[in-house]
PDB file of C-alpha atoms in Angstrom:
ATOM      1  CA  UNK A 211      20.764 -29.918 -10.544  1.00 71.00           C
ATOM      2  CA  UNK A 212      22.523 -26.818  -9.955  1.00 80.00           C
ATOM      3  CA  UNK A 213      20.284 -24.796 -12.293  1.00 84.00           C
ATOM      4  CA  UNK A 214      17.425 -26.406 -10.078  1.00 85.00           C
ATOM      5  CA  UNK A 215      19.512 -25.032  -6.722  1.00 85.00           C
ATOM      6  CA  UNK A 216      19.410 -21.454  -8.362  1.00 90.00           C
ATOM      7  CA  UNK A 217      15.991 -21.595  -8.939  1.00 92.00           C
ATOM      8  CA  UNK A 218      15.128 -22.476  -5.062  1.00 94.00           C
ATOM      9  CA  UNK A 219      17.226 -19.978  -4.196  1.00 95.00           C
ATOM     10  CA  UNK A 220      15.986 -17.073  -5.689  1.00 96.00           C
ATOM     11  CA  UNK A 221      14.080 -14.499  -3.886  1.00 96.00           C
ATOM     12  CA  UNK A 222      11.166 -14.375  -5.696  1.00 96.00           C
ATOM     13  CA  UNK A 223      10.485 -18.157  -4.719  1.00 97.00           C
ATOM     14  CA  UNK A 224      11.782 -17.502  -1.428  1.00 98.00           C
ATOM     15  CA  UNK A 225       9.614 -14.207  -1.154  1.00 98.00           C
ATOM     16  CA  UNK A 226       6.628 -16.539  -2.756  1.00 97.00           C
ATOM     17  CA  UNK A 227       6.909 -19.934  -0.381  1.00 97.00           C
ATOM     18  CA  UNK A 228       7.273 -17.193   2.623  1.00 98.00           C
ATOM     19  CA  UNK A 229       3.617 -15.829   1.654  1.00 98.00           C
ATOM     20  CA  UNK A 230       2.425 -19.793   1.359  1.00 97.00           C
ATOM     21  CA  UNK A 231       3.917 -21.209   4.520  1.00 97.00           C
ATOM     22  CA  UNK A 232       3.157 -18.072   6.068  1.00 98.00           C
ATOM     23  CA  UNK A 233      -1.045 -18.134   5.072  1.00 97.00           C
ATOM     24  CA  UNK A 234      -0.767 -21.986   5.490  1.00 95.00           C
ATOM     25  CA  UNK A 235       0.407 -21.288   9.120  1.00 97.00           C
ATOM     26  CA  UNK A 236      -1.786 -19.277  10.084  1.00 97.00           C
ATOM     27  CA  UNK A 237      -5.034 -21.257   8.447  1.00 94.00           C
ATOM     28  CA  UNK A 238      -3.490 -24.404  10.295  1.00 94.00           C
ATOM     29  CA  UNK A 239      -3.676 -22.710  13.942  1.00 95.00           C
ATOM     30  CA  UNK A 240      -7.225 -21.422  12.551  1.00 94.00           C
ATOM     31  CA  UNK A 241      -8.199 -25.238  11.818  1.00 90.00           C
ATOM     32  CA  UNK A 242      -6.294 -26.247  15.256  1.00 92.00           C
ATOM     33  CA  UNK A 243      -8.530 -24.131  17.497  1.00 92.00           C
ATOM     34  CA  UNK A 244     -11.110 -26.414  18.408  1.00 90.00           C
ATOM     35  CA  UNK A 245      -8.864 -28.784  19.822  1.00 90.00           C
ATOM     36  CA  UNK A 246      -6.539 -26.060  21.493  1.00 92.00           C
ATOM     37  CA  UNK A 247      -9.113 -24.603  23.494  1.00 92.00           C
ATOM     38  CA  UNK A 248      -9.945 -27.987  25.599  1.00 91.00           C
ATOM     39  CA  UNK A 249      -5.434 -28.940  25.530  1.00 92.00           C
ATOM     40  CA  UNK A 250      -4.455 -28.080  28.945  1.00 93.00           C
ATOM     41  CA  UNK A 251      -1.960 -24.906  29.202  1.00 93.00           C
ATOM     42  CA  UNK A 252       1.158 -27.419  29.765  1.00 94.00           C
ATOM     43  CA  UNK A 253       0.858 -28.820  26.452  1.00 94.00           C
ATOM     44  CA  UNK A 254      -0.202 -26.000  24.143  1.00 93.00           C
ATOM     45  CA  UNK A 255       2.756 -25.684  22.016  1.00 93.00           C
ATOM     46  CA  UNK A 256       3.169 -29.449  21.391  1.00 93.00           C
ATOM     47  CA  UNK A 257      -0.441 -29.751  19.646  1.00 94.00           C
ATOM     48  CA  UNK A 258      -0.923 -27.788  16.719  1.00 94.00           C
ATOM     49  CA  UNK A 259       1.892 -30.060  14.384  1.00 95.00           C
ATOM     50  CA  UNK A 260       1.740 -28.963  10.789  1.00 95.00           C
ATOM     51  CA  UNK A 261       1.225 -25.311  11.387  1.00 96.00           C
ATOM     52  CA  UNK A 262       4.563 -25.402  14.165  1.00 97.00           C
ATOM     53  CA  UNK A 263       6.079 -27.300  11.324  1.00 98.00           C
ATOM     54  CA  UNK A 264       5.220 -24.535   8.644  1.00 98.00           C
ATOM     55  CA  UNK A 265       5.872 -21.881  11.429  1.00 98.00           C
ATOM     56  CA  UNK A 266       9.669 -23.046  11.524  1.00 98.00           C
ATOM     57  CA  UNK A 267      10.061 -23.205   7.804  1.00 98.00           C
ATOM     58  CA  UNK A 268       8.930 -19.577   7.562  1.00 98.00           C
ATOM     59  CA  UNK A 269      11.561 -18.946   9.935  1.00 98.00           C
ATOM     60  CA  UNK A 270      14.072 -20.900   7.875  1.00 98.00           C
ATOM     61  CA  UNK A 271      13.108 -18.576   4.763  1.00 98.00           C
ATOM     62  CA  UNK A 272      13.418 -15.567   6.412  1.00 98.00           C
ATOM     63  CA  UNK A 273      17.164 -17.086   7.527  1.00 98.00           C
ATOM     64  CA  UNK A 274      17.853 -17.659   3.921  1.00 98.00           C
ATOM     65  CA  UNK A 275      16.149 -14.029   2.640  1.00 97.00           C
ATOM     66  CA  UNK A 276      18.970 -12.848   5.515  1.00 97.00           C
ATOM     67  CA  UNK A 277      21.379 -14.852   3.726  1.00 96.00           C
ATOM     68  CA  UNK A 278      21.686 -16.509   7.306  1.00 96.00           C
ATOM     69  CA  UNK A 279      21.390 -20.326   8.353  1.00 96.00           C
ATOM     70  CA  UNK A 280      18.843 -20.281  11.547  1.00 97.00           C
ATOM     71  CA  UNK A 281      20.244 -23.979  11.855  1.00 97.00           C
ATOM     72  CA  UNK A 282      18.147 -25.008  14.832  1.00 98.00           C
ATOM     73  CA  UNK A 283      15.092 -24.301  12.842  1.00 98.00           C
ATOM     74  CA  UNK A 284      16.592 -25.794   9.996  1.00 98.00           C
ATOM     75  CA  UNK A 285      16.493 -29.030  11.777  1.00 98.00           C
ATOM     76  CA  UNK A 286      13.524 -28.844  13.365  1.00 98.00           C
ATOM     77  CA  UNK A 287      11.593 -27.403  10.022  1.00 98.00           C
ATOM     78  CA  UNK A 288      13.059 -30.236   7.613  1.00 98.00           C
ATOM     79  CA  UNK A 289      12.180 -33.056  10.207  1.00 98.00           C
ATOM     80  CA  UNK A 290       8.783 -31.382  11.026  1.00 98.00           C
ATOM     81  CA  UNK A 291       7.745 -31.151   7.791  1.00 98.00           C
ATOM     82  CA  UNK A 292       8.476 -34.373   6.794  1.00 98.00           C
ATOM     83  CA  UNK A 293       7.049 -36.251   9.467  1.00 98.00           C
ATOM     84  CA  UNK A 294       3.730 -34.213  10.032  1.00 97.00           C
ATOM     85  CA  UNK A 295       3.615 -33.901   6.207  1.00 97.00           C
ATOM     86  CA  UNK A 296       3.589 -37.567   5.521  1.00 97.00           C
ATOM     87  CA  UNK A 297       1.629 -38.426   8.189  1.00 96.00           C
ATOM     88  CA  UNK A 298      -1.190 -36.547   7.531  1.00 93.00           C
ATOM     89  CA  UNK A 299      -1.385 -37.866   3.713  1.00 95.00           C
ATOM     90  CA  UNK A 300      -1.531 -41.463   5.364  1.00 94.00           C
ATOM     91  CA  UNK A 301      -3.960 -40.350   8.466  1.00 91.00           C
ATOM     92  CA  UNK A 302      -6.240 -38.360   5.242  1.00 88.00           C
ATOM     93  CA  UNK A 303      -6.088 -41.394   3.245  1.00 91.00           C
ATOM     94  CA  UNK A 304      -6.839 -43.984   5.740  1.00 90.00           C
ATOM     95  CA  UNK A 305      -9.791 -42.261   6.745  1.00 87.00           C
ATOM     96  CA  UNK A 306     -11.045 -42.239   3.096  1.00 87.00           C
ATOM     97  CA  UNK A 307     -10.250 -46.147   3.171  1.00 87.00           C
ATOM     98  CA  UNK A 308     -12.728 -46.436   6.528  1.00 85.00           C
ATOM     99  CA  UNK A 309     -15.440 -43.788   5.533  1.00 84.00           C
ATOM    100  CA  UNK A 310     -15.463 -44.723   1.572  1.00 83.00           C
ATOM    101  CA  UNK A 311     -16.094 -40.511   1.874  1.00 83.00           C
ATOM    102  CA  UNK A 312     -13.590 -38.329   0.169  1.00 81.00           C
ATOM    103  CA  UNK A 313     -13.952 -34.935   0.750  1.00 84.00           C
ATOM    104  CA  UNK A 314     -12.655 -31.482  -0.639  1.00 87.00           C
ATOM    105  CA  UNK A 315     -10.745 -30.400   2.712  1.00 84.00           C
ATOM    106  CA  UNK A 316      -9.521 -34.092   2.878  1.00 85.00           C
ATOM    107  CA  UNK A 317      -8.005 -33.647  -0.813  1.00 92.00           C
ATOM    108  CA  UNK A 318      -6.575 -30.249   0.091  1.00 92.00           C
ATOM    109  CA  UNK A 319      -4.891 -31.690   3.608  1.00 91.00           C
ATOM    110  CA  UNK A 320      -3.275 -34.381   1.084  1.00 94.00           C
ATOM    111  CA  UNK A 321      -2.344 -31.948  -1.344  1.00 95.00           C
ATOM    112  CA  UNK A 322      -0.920 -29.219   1.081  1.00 95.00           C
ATOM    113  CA  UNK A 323       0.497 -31.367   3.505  1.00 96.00           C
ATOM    114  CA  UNK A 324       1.857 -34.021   0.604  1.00 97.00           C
ATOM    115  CA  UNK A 325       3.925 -30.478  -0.139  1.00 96.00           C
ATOM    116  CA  UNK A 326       5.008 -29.822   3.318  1.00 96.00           C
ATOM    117  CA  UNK A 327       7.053 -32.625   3.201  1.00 97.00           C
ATOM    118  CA  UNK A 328       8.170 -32.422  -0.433  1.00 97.00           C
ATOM    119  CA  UNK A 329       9.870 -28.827   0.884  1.00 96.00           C
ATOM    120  CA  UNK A 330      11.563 -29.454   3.745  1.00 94.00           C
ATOM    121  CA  UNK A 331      13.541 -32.115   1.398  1.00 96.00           C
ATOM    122  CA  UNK A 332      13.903 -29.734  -1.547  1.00 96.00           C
ATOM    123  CA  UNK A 333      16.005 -27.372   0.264  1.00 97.00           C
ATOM    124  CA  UNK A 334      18.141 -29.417   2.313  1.00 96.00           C
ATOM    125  CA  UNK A 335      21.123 -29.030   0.040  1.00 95.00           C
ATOM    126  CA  UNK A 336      21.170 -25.308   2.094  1.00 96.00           C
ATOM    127  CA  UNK A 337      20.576 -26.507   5.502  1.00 97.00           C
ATOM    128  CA  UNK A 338      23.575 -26.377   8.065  1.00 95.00           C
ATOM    129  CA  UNK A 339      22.697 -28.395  10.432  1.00 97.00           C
ATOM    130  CA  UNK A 340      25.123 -29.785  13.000  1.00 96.00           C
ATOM    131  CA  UNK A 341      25.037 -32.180  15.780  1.00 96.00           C
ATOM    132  CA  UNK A 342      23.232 -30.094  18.310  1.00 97.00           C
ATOM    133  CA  UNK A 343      20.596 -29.217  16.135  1.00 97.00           C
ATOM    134  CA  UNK A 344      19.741 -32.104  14.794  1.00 98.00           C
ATOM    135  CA  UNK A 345      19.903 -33.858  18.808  1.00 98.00           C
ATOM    136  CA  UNK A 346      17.637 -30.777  19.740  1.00 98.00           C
ATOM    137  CA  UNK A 347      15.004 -31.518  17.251  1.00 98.00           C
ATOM    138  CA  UNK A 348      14.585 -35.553  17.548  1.00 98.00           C
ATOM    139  CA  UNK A 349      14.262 -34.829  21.177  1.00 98.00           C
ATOM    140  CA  UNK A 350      11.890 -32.038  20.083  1.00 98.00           C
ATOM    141  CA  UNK A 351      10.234 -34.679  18.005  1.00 97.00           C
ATOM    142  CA  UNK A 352      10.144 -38.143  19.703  1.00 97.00           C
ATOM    143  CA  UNK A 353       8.740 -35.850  23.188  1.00 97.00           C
ATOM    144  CA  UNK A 354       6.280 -34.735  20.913  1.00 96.00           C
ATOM    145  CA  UNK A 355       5.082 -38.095  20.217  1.00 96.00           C
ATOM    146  CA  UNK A 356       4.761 -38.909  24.139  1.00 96.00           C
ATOM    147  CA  UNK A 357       2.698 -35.859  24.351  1.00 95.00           C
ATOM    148  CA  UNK A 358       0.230 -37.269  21.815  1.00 93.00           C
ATOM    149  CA  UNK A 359      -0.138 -40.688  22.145  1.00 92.00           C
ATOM    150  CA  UNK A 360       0.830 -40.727  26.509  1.00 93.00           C
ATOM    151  CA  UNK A 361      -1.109 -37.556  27.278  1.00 93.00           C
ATOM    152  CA  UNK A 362      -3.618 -38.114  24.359  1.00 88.00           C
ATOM    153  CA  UNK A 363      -3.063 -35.159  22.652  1.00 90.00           C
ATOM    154  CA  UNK A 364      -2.804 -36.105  18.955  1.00 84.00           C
ATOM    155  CA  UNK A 365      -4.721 -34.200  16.481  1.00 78.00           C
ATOM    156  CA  UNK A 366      -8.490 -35.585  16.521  1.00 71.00           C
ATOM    157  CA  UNK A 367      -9.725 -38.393  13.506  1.00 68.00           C
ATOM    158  CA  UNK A 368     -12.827 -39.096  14.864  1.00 70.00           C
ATOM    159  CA  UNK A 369     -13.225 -42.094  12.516  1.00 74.00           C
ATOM    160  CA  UNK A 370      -9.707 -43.755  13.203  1.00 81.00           C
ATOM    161  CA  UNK A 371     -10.125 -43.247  17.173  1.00 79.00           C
ATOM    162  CA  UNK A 372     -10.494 -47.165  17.664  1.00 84.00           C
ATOM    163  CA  UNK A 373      -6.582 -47.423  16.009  1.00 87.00           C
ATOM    164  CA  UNK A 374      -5.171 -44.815  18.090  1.00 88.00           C
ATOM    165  CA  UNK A 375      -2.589 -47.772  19.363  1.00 90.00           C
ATOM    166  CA  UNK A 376      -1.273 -48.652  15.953  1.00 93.00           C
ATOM    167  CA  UNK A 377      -1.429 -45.133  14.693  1.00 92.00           C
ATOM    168  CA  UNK A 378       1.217 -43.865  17.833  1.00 93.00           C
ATOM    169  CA  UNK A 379       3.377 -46.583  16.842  1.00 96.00           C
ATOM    170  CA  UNK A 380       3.173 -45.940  13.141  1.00 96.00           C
ATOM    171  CA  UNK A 381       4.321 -42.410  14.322  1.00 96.00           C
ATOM    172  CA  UNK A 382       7.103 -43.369  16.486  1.00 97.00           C
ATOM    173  CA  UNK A 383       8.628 -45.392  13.339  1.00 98.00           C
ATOM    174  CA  UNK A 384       7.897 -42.222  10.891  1.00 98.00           C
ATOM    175  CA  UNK A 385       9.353 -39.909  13.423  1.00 98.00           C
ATOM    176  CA  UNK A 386      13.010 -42.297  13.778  1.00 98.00           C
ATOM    177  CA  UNK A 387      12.782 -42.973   9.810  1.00 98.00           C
ATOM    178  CA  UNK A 388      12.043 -38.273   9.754  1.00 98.00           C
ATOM    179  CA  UNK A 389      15.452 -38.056  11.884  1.00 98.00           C
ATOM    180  CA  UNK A 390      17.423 -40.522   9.953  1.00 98.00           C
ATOM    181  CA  UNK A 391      16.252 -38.537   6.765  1.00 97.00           C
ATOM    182  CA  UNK A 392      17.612 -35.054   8.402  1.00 97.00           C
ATOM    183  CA  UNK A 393      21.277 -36.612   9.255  1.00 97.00           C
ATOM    184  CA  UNK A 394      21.473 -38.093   5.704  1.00 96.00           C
ATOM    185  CA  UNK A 395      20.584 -35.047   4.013  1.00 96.00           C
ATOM    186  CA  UNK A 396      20.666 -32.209   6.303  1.00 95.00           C
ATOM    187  CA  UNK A 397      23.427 -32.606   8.317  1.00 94.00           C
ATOM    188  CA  UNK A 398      26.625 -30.611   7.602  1.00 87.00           C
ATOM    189  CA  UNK A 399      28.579 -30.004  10.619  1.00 79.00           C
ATOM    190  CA  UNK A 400      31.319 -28.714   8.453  1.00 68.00           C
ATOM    191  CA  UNK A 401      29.856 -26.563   6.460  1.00 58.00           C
ATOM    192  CA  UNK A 402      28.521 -22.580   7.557  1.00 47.00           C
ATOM    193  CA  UNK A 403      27.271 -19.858   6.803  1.00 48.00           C
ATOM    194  CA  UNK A 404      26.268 -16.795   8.784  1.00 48.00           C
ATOM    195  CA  UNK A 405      24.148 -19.033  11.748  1.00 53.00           C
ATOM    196  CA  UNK A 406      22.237 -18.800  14.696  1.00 56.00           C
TER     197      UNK A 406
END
């Protein structure tokens, strides 16, 4: 385990999942820009899910090149990535269930978003999160959800539209079980390290 710890921590792999998270952010506003260019101004920042969630990870990496704890993105990357991580596996696999098509982009959604959420748990053993930060980002999180499934502003599967009801509350359990994960893991409020 501790050899494992070492590993994460060197900069090579931190230099290398920088480069990742930082392409995969970028590709995911790329894939997002359909859908932000009819989202009303007011709800812009809440849309695009996976790349914000990759977005604050890169920021937690650059924290930890820094040898800093950013613990506000800490939170909000390790319950981010999680949630929109899993989610998307489920939301990609459910559509191959009603299609019966399975696609290449499908496969690498499962594949890239199946190690979103694998991160964000890898390096919680170095997150520093304390009770603030972790408040900030369920609240972050669960107004999120409003913002999709009130406002209708969740990312667009055309073939699950007619589910829409049980998918929000799917996501309202995922994003409680997400939050629970972060305190178990996550949260240190006794433990520091340079932060912000």
């Amino acid at each position: 385990m501790k050899m494992i710890k070492q590993l994460l921590m060197q900069k090579s792999i931190l230099w290398l999942l920088l480069i990742i998270n930082t392409l995969g952010t970028i590709y995911g506003y790329i894939w997002y820009e359909h859908q932000l260019i009819e989202t009303p101004a007011i709800f812009l920042i809440f849309v695009p899910d996976s790349p914000t969630a990759s977005l604050f990870f890169v920021v937690v990496l650059v924290g930890f090149l820094l040898n800093k704890n950013f613990k506000y993105f800490e939170a909000l990357a390790m319950l981010t990535l999680f949630k929109y991580g899993v989610w998307a596996v489920i939301m990609n696999i459910l559509t191959f269930m009603e299609t019966g098509n399975i696609t290449a982009p499908a496969l690498m959604l499962i594949v890239s978003h199946g190690a979103m959420a694998i991160q964000g748990l890898l390096y919680s053993p170095f997150y520093r999160i304390g009770k603030r930060h972790l408040i900030f980002a369920a609240i972050w999180t669960l107004h999120n959800d409003v913002i999709d499934y009130v406002y209708g502003m969740m990312p667009s599967y055309g073939s699950l539209s007619e589910y829409m009801d049980h998918i929000g509350y799917f996501t309202f359990w995922l994003s409680l079980f997400s939050i629970y994960l972060v305190f178990r893991f996550g949260y240190k409020p006794h433990r520091s390290r340079k932060t912000t």
